[in-house]
Coordinates of C-alpha atoms in Angstrom, one line a residue:
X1 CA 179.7 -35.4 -139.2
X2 CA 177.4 -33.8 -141.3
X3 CA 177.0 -34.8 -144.9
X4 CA 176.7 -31.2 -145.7
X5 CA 179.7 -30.0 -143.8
X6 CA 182.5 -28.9 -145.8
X7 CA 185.4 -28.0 -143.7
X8 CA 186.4 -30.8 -140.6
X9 CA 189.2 -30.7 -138.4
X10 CA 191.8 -32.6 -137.9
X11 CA 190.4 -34.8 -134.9
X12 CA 187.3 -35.0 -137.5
X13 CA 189.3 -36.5 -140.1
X14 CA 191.0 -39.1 -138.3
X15 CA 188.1 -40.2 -137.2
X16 CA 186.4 -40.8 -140.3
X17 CA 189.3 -42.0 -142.1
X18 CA 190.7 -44.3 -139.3
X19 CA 193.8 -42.7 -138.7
X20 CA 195.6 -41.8 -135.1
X21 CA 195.1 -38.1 -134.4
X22 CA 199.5 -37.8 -135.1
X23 CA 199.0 -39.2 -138.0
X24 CA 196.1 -37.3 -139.3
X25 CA 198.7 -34.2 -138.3
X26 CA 201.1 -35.7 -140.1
X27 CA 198.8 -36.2 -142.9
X28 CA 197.4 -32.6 -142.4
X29 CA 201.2 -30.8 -142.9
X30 CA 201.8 -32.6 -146.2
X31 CA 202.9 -30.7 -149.0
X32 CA 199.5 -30.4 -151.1
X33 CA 196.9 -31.7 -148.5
X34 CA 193.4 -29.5 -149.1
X35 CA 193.4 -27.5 -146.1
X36 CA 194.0 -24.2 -144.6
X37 CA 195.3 -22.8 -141.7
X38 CA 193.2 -19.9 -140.2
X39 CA 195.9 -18.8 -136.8
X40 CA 197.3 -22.1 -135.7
X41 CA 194.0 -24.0 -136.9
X42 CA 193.7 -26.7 -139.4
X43 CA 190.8 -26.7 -141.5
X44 CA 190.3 -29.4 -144.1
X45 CA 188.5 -29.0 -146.9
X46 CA 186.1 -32.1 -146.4
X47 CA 185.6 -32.9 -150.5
X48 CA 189.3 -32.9 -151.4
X49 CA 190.3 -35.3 -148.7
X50 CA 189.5 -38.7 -151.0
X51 CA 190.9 -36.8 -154.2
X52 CA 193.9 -36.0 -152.6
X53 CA 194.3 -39.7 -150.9
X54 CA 194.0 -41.7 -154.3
X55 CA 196.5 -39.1 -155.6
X56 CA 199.1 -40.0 -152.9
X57 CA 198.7 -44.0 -152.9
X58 CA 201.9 -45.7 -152.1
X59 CA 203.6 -42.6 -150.8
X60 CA 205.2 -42.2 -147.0
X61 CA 204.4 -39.1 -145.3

């Protein structure tokens, strides 16, 4: 990924952050998760992602 690239998908995202693709879907669908949905796309907004994870410690999704 590029360092200057500020929307990933989904597959991108559980690849960075470790997670299996379902889960990163899982993840994606969650009430408040930075993304947007252009059609049936995902797009997640790439410099929210670790804001939004410290904000969510200890929750189940």
């Amino acid at each position: 990924m590029s360092k200057n690239k500020k929307i990933i998908s989904v597959r991108e995202f559980s690849e960075i952050y470790g997670f299996c693709l379902r889960y990163a879907y899982e993840l994606a669908n969650s009430e408040g998760f930075p993304m947007i949905k252009t059609g049936k796309k995902i797009n997640i907004l790439a410099d929210k992602v670790d804001q939004w994870l410290e904000e969510n410690i200890g929750k189940q999704f």
